[in-house]
CSV table of C-alpha atoms and ligand atoms in Angstrom, one decimal:
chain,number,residue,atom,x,y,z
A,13,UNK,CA,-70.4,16.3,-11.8
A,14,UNK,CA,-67.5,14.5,-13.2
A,15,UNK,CA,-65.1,13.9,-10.4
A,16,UNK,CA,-65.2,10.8,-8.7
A,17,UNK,CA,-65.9,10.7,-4.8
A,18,UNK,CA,-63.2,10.1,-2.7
A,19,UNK,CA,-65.6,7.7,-0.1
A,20,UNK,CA,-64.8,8.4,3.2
A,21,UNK,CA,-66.9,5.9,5.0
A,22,UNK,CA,-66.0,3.0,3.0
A,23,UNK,CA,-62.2,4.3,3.2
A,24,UNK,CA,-62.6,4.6,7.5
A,25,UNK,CA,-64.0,0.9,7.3
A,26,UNK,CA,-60.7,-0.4,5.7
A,27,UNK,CA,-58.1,1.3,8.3
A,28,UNK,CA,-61.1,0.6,11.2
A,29,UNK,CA,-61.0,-3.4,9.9
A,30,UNK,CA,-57.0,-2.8,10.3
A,31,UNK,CA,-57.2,-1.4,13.7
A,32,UNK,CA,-59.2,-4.0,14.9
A,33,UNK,CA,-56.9,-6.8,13.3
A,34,UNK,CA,-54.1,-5.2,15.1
A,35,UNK,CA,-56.2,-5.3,18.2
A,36,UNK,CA,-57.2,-9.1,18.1
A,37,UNK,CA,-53.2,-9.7,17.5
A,38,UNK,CA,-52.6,-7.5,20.4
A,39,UNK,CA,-55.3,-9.3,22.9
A,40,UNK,CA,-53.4,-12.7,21.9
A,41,UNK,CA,-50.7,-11.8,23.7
A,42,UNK,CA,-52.6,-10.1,26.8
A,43,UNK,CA,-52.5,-6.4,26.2
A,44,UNK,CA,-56.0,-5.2,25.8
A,45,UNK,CA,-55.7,-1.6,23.8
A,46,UNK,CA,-57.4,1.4,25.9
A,47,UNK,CA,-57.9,4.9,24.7
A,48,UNK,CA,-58.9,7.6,27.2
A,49,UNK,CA,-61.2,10.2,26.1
A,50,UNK,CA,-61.7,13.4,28.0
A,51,UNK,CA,-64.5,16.0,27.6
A,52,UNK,CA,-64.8,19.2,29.5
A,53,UNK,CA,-67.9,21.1,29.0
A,54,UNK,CA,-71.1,20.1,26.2
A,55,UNK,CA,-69.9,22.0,23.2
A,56,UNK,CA,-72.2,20.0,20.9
A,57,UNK,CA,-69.8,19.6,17.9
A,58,UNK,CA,-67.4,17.8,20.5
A,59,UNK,CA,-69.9,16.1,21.8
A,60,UNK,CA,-70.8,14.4,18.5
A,61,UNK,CA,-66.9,13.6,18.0
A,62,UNK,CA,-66.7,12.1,21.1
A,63,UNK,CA,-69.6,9.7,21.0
A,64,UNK,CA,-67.8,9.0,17.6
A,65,UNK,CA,-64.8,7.9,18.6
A,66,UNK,CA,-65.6,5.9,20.9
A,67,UNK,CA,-68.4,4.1,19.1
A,68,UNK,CA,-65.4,3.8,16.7
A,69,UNK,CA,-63.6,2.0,19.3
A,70,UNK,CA,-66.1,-0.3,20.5
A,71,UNK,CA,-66.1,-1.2,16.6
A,72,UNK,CA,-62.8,-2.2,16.6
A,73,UNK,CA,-62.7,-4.1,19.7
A,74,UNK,CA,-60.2,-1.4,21.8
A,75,UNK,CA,-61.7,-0.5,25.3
A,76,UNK,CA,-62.2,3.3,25.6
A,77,UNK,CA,-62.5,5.5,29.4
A,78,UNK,CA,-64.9,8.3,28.6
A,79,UNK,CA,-64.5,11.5,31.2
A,80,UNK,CA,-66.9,14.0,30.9
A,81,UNK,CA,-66.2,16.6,33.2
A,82,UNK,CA,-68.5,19.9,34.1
A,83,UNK,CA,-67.6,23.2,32.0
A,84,UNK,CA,-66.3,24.6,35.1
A,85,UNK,CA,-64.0,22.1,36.0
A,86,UNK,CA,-60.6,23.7,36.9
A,87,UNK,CA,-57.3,23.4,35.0
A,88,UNK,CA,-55.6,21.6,38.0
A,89,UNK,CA,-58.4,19.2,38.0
A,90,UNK,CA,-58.0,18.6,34.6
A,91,UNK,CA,-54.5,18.3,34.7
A,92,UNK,CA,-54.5,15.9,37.4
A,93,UNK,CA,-56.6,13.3,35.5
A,94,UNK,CA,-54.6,14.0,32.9
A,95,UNK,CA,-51.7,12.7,35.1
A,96,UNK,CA,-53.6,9.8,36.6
A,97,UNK,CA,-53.9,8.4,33.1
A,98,UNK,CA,-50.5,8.8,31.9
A,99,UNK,CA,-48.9,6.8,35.1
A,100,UNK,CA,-51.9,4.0,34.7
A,101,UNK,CA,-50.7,1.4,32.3
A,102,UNK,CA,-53.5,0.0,31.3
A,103,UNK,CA,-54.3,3.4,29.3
A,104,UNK,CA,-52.5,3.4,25.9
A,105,UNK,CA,-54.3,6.9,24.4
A,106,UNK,CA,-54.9,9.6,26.2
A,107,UNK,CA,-57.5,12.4,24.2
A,108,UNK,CA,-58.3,15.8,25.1
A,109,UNK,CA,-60.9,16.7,23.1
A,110,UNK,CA,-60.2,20.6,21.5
A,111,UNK,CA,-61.0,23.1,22.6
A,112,UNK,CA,-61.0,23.6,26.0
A,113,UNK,CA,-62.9,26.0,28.5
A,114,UNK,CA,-61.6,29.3,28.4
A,115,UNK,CA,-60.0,28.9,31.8
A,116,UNK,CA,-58.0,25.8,30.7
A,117,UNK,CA,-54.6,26.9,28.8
A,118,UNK,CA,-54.6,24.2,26.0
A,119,UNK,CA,-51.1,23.7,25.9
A,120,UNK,CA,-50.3,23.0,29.5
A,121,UNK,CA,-52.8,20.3,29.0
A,122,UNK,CA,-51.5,18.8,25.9
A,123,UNK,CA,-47.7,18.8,27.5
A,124,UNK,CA,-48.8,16.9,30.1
A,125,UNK,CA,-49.7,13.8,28.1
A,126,UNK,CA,-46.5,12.0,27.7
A,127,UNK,CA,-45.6,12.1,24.2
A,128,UNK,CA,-46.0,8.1,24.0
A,129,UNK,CA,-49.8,8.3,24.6
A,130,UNK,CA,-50.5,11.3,22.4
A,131,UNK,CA,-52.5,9.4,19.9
A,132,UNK,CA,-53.8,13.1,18.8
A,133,UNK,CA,-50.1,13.5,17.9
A,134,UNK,CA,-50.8,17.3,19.2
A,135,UNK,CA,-47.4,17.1,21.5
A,136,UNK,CA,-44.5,18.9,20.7
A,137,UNK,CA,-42.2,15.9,21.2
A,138,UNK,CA,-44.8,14.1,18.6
A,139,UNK,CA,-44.6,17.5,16.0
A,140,UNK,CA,-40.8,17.8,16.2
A,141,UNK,CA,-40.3,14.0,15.5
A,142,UNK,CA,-42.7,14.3,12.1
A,143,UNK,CA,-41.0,17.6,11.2
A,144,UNK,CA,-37.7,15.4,11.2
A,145,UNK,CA,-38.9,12.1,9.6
A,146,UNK,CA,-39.0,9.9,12.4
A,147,UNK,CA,-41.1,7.2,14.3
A,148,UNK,CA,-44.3,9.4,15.9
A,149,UNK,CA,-47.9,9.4,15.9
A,150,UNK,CA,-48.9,11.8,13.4
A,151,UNK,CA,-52.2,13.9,13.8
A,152,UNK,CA,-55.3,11.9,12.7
A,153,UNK,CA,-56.8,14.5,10.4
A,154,UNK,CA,-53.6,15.2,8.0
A,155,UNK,CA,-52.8,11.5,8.2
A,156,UNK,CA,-56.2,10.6,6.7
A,157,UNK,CA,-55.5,13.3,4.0
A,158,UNK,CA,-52.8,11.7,2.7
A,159,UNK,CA,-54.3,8.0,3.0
A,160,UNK,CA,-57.5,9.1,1.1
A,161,UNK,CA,-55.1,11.2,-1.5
A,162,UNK,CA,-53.2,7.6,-2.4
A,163,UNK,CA,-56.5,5.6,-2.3
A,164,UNK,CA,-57.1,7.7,-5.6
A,165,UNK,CA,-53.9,6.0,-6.9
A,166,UNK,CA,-52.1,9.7,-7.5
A,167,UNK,CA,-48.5,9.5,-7.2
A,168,UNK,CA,-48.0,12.8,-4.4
A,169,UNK,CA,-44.3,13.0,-5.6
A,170,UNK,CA,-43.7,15.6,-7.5
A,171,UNK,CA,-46.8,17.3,-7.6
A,172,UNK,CA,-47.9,20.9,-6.8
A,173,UNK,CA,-50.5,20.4,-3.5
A,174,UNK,CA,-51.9,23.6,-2.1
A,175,UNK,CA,-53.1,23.7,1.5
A,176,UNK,CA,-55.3,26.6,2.4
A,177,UNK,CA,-55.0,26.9,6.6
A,178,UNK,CA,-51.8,27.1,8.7
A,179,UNK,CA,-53.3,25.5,11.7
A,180,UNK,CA,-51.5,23.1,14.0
A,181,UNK,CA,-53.8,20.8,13.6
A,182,UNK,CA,-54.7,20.2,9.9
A,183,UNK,CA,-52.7,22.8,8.0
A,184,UNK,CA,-49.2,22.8,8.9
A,185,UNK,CA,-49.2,19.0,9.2
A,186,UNK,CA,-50.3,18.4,6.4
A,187,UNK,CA,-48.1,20.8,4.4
A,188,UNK,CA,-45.6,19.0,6.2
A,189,UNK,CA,-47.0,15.0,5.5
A,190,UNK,CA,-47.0,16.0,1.8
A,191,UNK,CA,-43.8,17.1,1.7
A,192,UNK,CA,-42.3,14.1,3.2
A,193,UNK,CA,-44.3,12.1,0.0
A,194,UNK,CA,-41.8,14.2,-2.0
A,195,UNK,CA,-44.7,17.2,-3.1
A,196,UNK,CA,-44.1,20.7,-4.0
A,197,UNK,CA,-46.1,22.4,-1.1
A,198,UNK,CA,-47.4,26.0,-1.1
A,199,UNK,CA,-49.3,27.0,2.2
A,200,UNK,CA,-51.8,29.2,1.6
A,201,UNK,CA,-53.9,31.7,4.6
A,202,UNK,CA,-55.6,34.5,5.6
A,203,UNK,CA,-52.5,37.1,4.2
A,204,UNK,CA,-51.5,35.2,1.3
A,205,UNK,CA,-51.8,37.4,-2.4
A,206,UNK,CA,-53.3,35.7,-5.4
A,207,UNK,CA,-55.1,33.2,-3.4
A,208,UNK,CA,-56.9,31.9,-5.9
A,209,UNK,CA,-54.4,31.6,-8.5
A,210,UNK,CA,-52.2,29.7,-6.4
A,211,UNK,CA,-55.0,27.1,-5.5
A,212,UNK,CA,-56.1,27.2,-9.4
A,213,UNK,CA,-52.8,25.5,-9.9
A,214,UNK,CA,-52.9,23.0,-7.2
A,215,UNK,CA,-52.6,19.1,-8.6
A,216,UNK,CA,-53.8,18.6,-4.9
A,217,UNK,CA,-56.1,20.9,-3.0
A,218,UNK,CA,-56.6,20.8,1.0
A,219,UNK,CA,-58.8,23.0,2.1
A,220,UNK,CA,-58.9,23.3,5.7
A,221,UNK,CA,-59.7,27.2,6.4
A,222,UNK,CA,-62.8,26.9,8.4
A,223,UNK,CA,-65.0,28.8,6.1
A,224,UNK,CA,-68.2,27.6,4.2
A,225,UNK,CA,-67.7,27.3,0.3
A,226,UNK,CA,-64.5,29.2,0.4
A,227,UNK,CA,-62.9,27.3,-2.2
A,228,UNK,CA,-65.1,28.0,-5.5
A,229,UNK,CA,-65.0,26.3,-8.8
A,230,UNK,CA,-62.4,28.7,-10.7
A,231,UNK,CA,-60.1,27.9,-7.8
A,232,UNK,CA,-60.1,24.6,-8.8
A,233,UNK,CA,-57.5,22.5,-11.3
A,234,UNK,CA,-58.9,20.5,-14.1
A,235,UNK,CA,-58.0,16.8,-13.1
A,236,UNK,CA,-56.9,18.3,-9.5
A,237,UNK,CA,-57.5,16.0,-6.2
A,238,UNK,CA,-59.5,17.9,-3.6
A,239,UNK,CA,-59.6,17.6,0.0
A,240,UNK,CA,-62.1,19.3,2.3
A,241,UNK,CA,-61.5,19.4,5.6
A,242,UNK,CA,-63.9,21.6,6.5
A,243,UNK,CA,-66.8,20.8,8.9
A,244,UNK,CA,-69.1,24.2,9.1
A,245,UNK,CA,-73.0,23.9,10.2
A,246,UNK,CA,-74.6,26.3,7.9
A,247,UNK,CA,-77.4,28.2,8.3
A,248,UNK,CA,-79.6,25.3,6.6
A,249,UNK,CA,-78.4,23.5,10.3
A,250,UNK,CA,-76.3,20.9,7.8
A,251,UNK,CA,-73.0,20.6,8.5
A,252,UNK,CA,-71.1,21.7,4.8
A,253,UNK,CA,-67.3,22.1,3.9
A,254,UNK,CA,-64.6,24.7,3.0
A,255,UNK,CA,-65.6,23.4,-1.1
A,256,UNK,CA,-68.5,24.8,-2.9
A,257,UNK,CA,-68.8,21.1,-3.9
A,258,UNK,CA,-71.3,21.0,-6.8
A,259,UNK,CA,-68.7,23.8,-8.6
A,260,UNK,CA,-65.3,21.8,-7.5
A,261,UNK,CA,-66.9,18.4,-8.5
A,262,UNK,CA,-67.3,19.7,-12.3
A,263,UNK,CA,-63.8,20.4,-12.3
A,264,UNK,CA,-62.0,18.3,-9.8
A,265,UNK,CA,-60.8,14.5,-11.0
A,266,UNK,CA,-61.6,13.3,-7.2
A,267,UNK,CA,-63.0,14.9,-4.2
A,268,UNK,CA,-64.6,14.5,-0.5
A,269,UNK,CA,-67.9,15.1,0.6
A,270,UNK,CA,-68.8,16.6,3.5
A,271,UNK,CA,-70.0,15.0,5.4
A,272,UNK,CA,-68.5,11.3,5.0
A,273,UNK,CA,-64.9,11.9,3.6
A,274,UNK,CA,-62.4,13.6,6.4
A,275,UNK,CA,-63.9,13.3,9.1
A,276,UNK,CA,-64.8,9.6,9.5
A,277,UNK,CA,-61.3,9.0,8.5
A,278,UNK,CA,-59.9,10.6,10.9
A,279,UNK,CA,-61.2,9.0,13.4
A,280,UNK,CA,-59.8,5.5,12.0
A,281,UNK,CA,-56.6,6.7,12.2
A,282,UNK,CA,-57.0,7.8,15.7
A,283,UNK,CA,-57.8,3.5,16.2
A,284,UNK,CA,-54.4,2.8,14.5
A,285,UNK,CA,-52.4,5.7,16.7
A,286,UNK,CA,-54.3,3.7,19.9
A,287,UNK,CA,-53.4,0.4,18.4
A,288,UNK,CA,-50.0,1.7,17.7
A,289,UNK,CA,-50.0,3.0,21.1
A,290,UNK,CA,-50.3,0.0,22.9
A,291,UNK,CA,-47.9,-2.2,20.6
A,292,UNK,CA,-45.1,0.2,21.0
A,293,UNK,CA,-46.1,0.4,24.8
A,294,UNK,CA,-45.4,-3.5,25.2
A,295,UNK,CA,-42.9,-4.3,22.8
A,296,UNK,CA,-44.8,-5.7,20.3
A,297,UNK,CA,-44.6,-5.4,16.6
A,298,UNK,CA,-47.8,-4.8,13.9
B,327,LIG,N1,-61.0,19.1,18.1
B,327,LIG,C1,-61.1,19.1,16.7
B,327,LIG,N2,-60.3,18.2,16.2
B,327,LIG,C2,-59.7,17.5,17.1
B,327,LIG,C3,-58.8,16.4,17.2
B,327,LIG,O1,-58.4,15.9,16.1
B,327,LIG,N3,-58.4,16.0,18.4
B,327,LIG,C4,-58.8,16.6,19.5
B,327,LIG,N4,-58.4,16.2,20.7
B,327,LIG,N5,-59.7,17.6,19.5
B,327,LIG,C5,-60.1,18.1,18.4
Protein backbone atom coordinates (compact mmCIF):
# COMPACT_ATOMS: atom_id res chain seq x y z
CA UNK A 1 0.00 0.00 0.00
CA UNK A 2 1.34 3.42 -0.62
CA UNK A 3 -1.45 5.78 0.29
CA UNK A 4 -1.56 7.15 3.55
CA UNK A 5 -4.69 6.58 5.80
CA UNK A 6 -6.95 9.18 6.21
CA UNK A 7 -7.55 8.23 10.32
CA UNK A 8 -10.94 8.65 11.04
CA UNK A 9 -10.92 7.98 14.71
CA UNK A 10 -8.11 10.20 15.57
CA UNK A 11 -9.82 12.87 13.16
CA UNK A 12 -13.60 12.40 15.22
CA UNK A 13 -11.46 12.96 18.52
CA UNK A 14 -10.30 16.40 17.35
CA UNK A 15 -13.91 17.83 16.23
CA UNK A 16 -15.39 15.54 19.46
CA UNK A 17 -12.62 17.62 21.84
CA UNK A 18 -14.13 20.79 19.86
CA UNK A 19 -17.67 19.88 20.60
CA UNK A 20 -17.15 19.42 24.01
CA UNK A 21 -15.03 22.75 24.38
CA UNK A 22 -17.96 24.53 22.89
CA UNK A 23 -20.16 22.67 25.41
CA UNK A 24 -18.18 23.66 28.68
CA UNK A 25 -18.37 27.45 27.11
CA UNK A 26 -21.94 26.83 26.64
CA UNK A 27 -22.67 25.31 30.37
CA UNK A 28 -20.85 28.63 31.72
CA UNK A 29 -23.42 30.58 30.80
CA UNK A 30 -26.34 28.12 31.82
CA UNK A 31 -27.46 26.39 28.63
CA UNK A 32 -26.81 22.72 29.03
CA UNK A 33 -26.74 21.34 25.15
CA UNK A 34 -29.44 18.35 24.64
CA UNK A 35 -29.73 16.20 21.54
CA UNK A 36 -32.88 14.01 21.15
CA UNK A 37 -32.45 10.75 19.59
CA UNK A 38 -35.36 8.82 18.24
CA UNK A 39 -35.49 5.06 17.29
CA UNK A 40 -38.43 3.24 15.84
CA UNK A 41 -38.09 -0.34 15.54
CA UNK A 42 -34.46 -2.70 16.20
CA UNK A 43 -32.95 -2.48 12.80
CA UNK A 44 -29.52 -3.58 14.07
CA UNK A 45 -27.33 -1.22 11.96
CA UNK A 46 -29.38 1.71 13.57
CA UNK A 47 -29.14 0.33 16.59
CA UNK A 48 -25.42 0.37 16.59
CA UNK A 49 -25.51 4.20 15.35
CA UNK A 50 -27.56 5.07 17.94
CA UNK A 51 -25.86 3.67 20.90
CA UNK A 52 -22.92 5.63 19.03
CA UNK A 53 -24.06 8.75 19.14
CA UNK A 54 -25.08 9.03 22.06
CA UNK A 55 -22.02 7.47 23.69
CA UNK A 56 -20.52 10.18 21.50
CA UNK A 57 -22.43 12.69 23.47
CA UNK A 58 -21.93 11.51 26.84
CA UNK A 59 -18.08 12.08 25.59
CA UNK A 60 -18.49 15.44 25.01
CA UNK A 61 -20.41 16.34 27.90
CA UNK A 62 -23.95 17.28 25.85
CA UNK A 63 -27.03 15.51 27.50
CA UNK A 64 -28.87 13.25 25.01
CA UNK A 65 -32.98 11.91 25.35
CA UNK A 66 -32.91 8.41 23.84
CA UNK A 67 -36.72 7.23 22.48
CA UNK A 68 -36.89 3.89 21.45
CA UNK A 69 -40.18 3.26 20.26
CA UNK A 70 -41.80 -0.29 19.17
CA UNK A 71 -41.65 -1.10 15.19
CA UNK A 72 -45.26 -0.67 15.18
CA UNK A 73 -45.57 2.48 16.56
CA UNK A 74 -47.87 4.73 14.39
CA UNK A 75 -46.82 7.79 12.31
CA UNK A 76 -49.12 10.09 14.43
CA UNK A 77 -47.43 8.88 17.45
CA UNK A 78 -44.31 9.53 16.08
CA UNK A 79 -45.02 12.69 14.87
CA UNK A 80 -46.38 13.81 18.08
CA UNK A 81 -43.06 13.23 19.94
CA UNK A 82 -41.65 14.73 17.32
CA UNK A 83 -43.65 17.87 18.19
CA UNK A 84 -43.30 17.60 21.96
CA UNK A 85 -39.55 17.98 21.43
CA UNK A 86 -39.53 20.76 19.09
CA UNK A 87 -41.81 23.14 21.54
CA UNK A 88 -39.48 21.86 24.70
CA UNK A 89 -36.62 24.17 25.06
CA UNK A 90 -34.47 22.41 26.78
CA UNK A 91 -33.94 20.05 23.48
CA UNK A 92 -31.44 21.66 21.04
CA UNK A 93 -31.27 18.41 18.38
CA UNK A 94 -33.84 16.54 17.45
CA UNK A 95 -32.66 12.98 15.46
CA UNK A 96 -34.75 10.59 13.65
CA UNK A 97 -32.75 7.90 13.03
CA UNK A 98 -33.19 6.68 8.98
CA UNK A 99 -35.07 4.81 7.94
CA UNK A 100 -38.20 4.49 9.24
CA UNK A 101 -40.97 1.71 9.39
CA UNK A 102 -42.62 1.20 6.30
CA UNK A 103 -45.75 2.82 7.66
CA UNK A 104 -44.04 6.02 8.61
CA UNK A 105 -43.66 8.53 5.46
CA UNK A 106 -40.03 9.84 6.09
CA UNK A 107 -40.61 13.12 5.01
CA UNK A 108 -43.61 14.09 6.94
CA UNK A 109 -41.39 13.30 9.81
CA UNK A 110 -38.41 15.15 8.84
CA UNK A 111 -40.65 18.45 8.08
CA UNK A 112 -41.87 18.41 11.29
CA UNK A 113 -38.58 19.16 13.04
CA UNK A 114 -38.23 22.79 12.92
CA UNK A 115 -35.43 23.55 10.75
CA UNK A 116 -33.43 25.16 13.79
CA UNK A 117 -33.09 21.66 15.51
CA UNK A 118 -32.40 19.67 12.45
CA UNK A 119 -28.89 18.87 13.50
CA UNK A 120 -29.18 15.92 10.66
CA UNK A 121 -29.50 18.95 8.33
CA UNK A 122 -32.12 16.49 6.43
CA UNK A 123 -34.80 19.58 6.31
CA UNK A 124 -35.65 21.22 3.31
CA UNK A 125 -35.25 24.77 4.90
CA UNK A 126 -31.61 23.31 6.08
CA UNK A 127 -30.88 21.84 2.07
CA UNK A 128 -32.09 25.05 0.39
CA UNK A 129 -29.98 27.28 2.74
CA UNK A 130 -26.55 25.13 1.82
CA UNK A 131 -27.65 25.01 -1.84
CA UNK A 132 -27.52 28.97 -1.53
CA UNK A 133 -24.38 29.50 0.66
CA UNK A 134 -25.86 30.41 3.80
CA UNK A 135 -25.79 29.85 7.65
CA UNK A 136 -27.39 26.04 8.15
CA UNK A 137 -26.54 22.89 9.55
CA UNK A 138 -25.14 20.82 6.99
CA UNK A 139 -25.55 16.97 6.93
CA UNK A 140 -23.01 15.19 9.22
CA UNK A 141 -21.79 12.64 6.66
CA UNK A 142 -20.74 15.15 3.65
CA UNK A 143 -19.55 17.63 6.21
CA UNK A 144 -17.05 15.04 7.61
CA UNK A 145 -16.06 14.44 3.89
CA UNK A 146 -14.89 17.58 3.33
CA UNK A 147 -13.09 18.05 6.92
CA UNK A 148 -11.23 14.70 6.47
CA UNK A 149 -10.41 15.80 2.61
CA UNK A 150 -8.57 19.20 4.15
CA UNK A 151 -7.01 17.30 7.03
CA UNK A 152 -4.85 15.73 4.10
CA UNK A 153 -3.77 19.34 3.40
CA UNK A 154 -5.27 19.18 -0.51
CA UNK A 155 -6.39 22.41 -1.69
CA UNK A 156 -10.33 21.30 -2.99
CA UNK A 157 -10.30 24.40 -5.34
CA UNK A 158 -9.91 23.67 -8.49
CA UNK A 159 -9.76 20.17 -8.56
CA UNK A 160 -11.72 17.48 -10.43
CA UNK A 161 -13.75 15.41 -7.31
CA UNK A 162 -16.06 12.63 -8.51
CA UNK A 163 -18.93 11.51 -6.28
CA UNK A 164 -20.42 8.17 -7.08
CA UNK A 165 -24.29 8.28 -5.40
CA UNK A 166 -26.95 10.95 -5.84
CA UNK A 167 -28.52 10.42 -2.55
CA UNK A 168 -29.92 13.18 -0.29
CA UNK A 169 -27.95 12.20 2.25
CA UNK A 170 -24.32 11.77 1.25
CA UNK A 171 -24.24 12.29 -2.54
CA UNK A 172 -25.88 15.32 -3.59
CA UNK A 173 -24.54 17.20 -0.50
CA UNK A 174 -21.61 16.46 -0.96
CA UNK A 175 -21.37 17.28 -4.74
CA UNK A 176 -22.81 20.34 -3.55
CA UNK A 177 -20.14 21.04 -0.21
CA UNK A 178 -17.33 20.53 -2.79
CA UNK A 179 -18.49 22.80 -5.05
CA UNK A 180 -18.84 25.59 -2.58
CA UNK A 181 -14.74 24.84 -1.92
CA UNK A 182 -14.53 26.00 -5.42
CA UNK A 183 -14.15 22.02 -7.04
CA UNK A 184 -15.08 20.89 -10.48
CA UNK A 185 -17.79 18.29 -9.53
CA UNK A 186 -19.07 15.42 -11.72
CA UNK A 187 -21.84 13.27 -10.04
CA UNK A 188 -21.65 10.01 -10.98
CA UNK A 189 -24.86 6.91 -10.53
CA UNK A 190 -26.52 4.12 -11.44
CA UNK A 191 -27.18 5.54 -15.42
CA UNK A 192 -24.10 7.38 -15.76
CA UNK A 193 -21.79 6.08 -19.24
CA UNK A 194 -18.05 5.60 -18.78
CA UNK A 195 -18.27 5.21 -15.14
CA UNK A 196 -15.11 4.25 -14.60
CA UNK A 197 -13.36 6.67 -16.71
CA UNK A 198 -14.88 9.43 -15.17
CA UNK A 199 -13.81 8.23 -11.53
CA UNK A 200 -10.25 7.25 -13.08
CA UNK A 201 -9.88 10.99 -13.48
CA UNK A 202 -11.12 12.04 -10.18
CA UNK A 203 -8.31 14.19 -8.01
CA UNK A 204 -11.00 13.43 -5.25
CA UNK A 205 -13.12 10.27 -5.14
CA UNK A 206 -16.42 9.87 -2.86
CA UNK A 207 -17.75 6.87 -3.11
CA UNK A 208 -20.93 6.57 -1.46
CA UNK A 209 -23.12 4.02 -3.81
CA UNK A 210 -23.91 1.41 -1.22
CA UNK A 211 -22.24 -1.38 -2.94
CA UNK A 212 -19.30 -3.67 -1.65
CA UNK A 213 -15.85 -3.02 -3.59
CA UNK A 214 -17.55 -1.09 -6.32
CA UNK A 215 -14.88 1.25 -6.78
CA UNK A 216 -11.77 -1.06 -8.03
CA UNK A 217 -8.22 -0.11 -8.47
CA UNK A 218 -8.26 1.02 -12.25
CA UNK A 219 -10.92 3.44 -11.21
CA UNK A 220 -8.68 4.97 -9.11
CA UNK A 221 -6.23 8.29 -9.94
CA UNK A 222 -2.61 8.07 -9.21
CA UNK A 223 -2.06 10.61 -6.18
CA UNK A 224 -6.06 10.82 -6.03
CA UNK A 225 -7.83 11.45 -2.41
CA UNK A 226 -10.50 8.74 -1.76
CA UNK A 227 -13.42 8.80 0.36
CA UNK A 228 -15.51 5.75 1.24
CA UNK A 229 -18.58 6.17 2.55
CA UNK A 230 -19.77 3.08 2.29
CA UNK A 231 -20.79 0.85 5.32
CA UNK A 232 -21.81 -2.80 3.77
CA UNK A 233 -21.75 -6.13 6.13
CA UNK A 234 -20.40 -8.66 3.86
CA UNK A 235 -20.88 -12.02 3.78
CA UNK A 236 -17.66 -12.52 6.05
CA UNK A 237 -20.27 -10.60 8.76
CA UNK A 238 -17.57 -7.52 8.63
CA UNK A 239 -18.79 -4.50 7.79
CA UNK A 240 -16.56 -3.34 4.41
CA UNK A 241 -16.85 -0.15 1.96
CA UNK A 242 -17.86 0.89 -1.54
CA UNK A 243 -13.51 0.70 -2.20
CA UNK A 244 -11.90 -2.47 -2.93
CA UNK A 245 -9.32 -0.94 -0.44
CA UNK A 246 -6.10 -3.12 -0.81
CA UNK A 247 -6.44 -2.15 -4.90
CA UNK A 248 -7.32 1.78 -4.30
CA UNK A 249 -4.59 2.02 -1.44
CA UNK A 250 -1.80 1.02 -4.16
CA UNK A 251 -2.93 3.80 -6.16
CA UNK A 252 -4.61 6.38 -4.10
CA UNK A 253 -2.26 9.28 -2.25
CA UNK A 254 -4.81 9.09 0.85
CA UNK A 255 -7.75 7.10 1.73
CA UNK A 256 -10.48 5.89 4.49
CA UNK A 257 -10.80 2.67 5.96
CA UNK A 258 -13.81 1.16 6.60
CA UNK A 259 -14.43 0.85 9.35
CA UNK A 260 -12.89 3.97 11.32
CA UNK A 261 -12.83 6.83 8.64
CA UNK A 262 -16.50 8.19 7.74
CA UNK A 263 -18.37 7.03 9.90
CA UNK A 264 -16.89 8.00 13.27
CA UNK A 265 -16.63 11.34 11.85
CA UNK A 266 -19.73 11.82 11.18
CA UNK A 267 -20.93 11.40 14.23
CA UNK A 268 -18.53 14.35 15.62
CA UNK A 269 -19.99 16.55 13.42
CA UNK A 270 -23.41 15.69 14.49
CA UNK A 271 -21.76 17.01 18.38
CA UNK A 272 -20.87 20.35 16.71
CA UNK A 273 -24.50 20.71 14.67
CA UNK A 274 -25.93 20.05 18.58
CA UNK A 275 -23.46 22.39 20.00
CA UNK A 276 -24.19 24.78 17.21
CA UNK A 277 -27.74 24.07 17.94
CA UNK A 278 -27.93 25.28 21.24
CA UNK A 279 -25.52 28.43 20.77
CA UNK A 280 -27.61 29.74 18.02
CA UNK A 281 -30.81 28.74 20.09
CA UNK A 282 -29.62 31.23 23.04
CA UNK A 283 -27.83 33.76 21.38
CA UNK A 284 -24.58 32.77 21.99
CA UNK A 285 -21.57 32.92 19.86
CA UNK A 286 -18.65 29.83 19.35
N1 LIG B 1 -29.40 6.75 8.75
C1 LIG B 1 -28.24 6.62 8.09
N2 LIG B 1 -27.50 7.75 8.20
C2 LIG B 1 -28.22 8.59 8.94
C3 LIG B 1 -27.99 9.91 9.40
O1 LIG B 1 -26.96 10.55 9.14
N3 LIG B 1 -28.97 10.45 10.16
C4 LIG B 1 -30.12 9.80 10.45
N4 LIG B 1 -31.04 10.42 11.17
N5 LIG B 1 -30.37 8.57 10.03
C5 LIG B 1 -29.42 7.98 9.30
Amino acid sequence: MSAQLIDGKALAAEVKAEAAAETEHLKAQGVHPCLAVILVGEDPASQVYVRGKVNDCKACGIESREYRLPADTTQSDLLALVGELAADRAVHGILVQLPLPAQIDEKAVINAIPPEKDVDGFSPVNVGLMQIGEECYLPCTPAGCIRMIQSTGTDISGKHAVVIGRSNIVGKPAALLLLAENATVTVCHSRTKNLKHLCANADILVAAVGREGFVTGDMVKPGAVVIDVGINRGADGKLHGDVNFAEAAEKAAFITPVPGGVGPMTRAMLMKNTTCAAARQNGITL
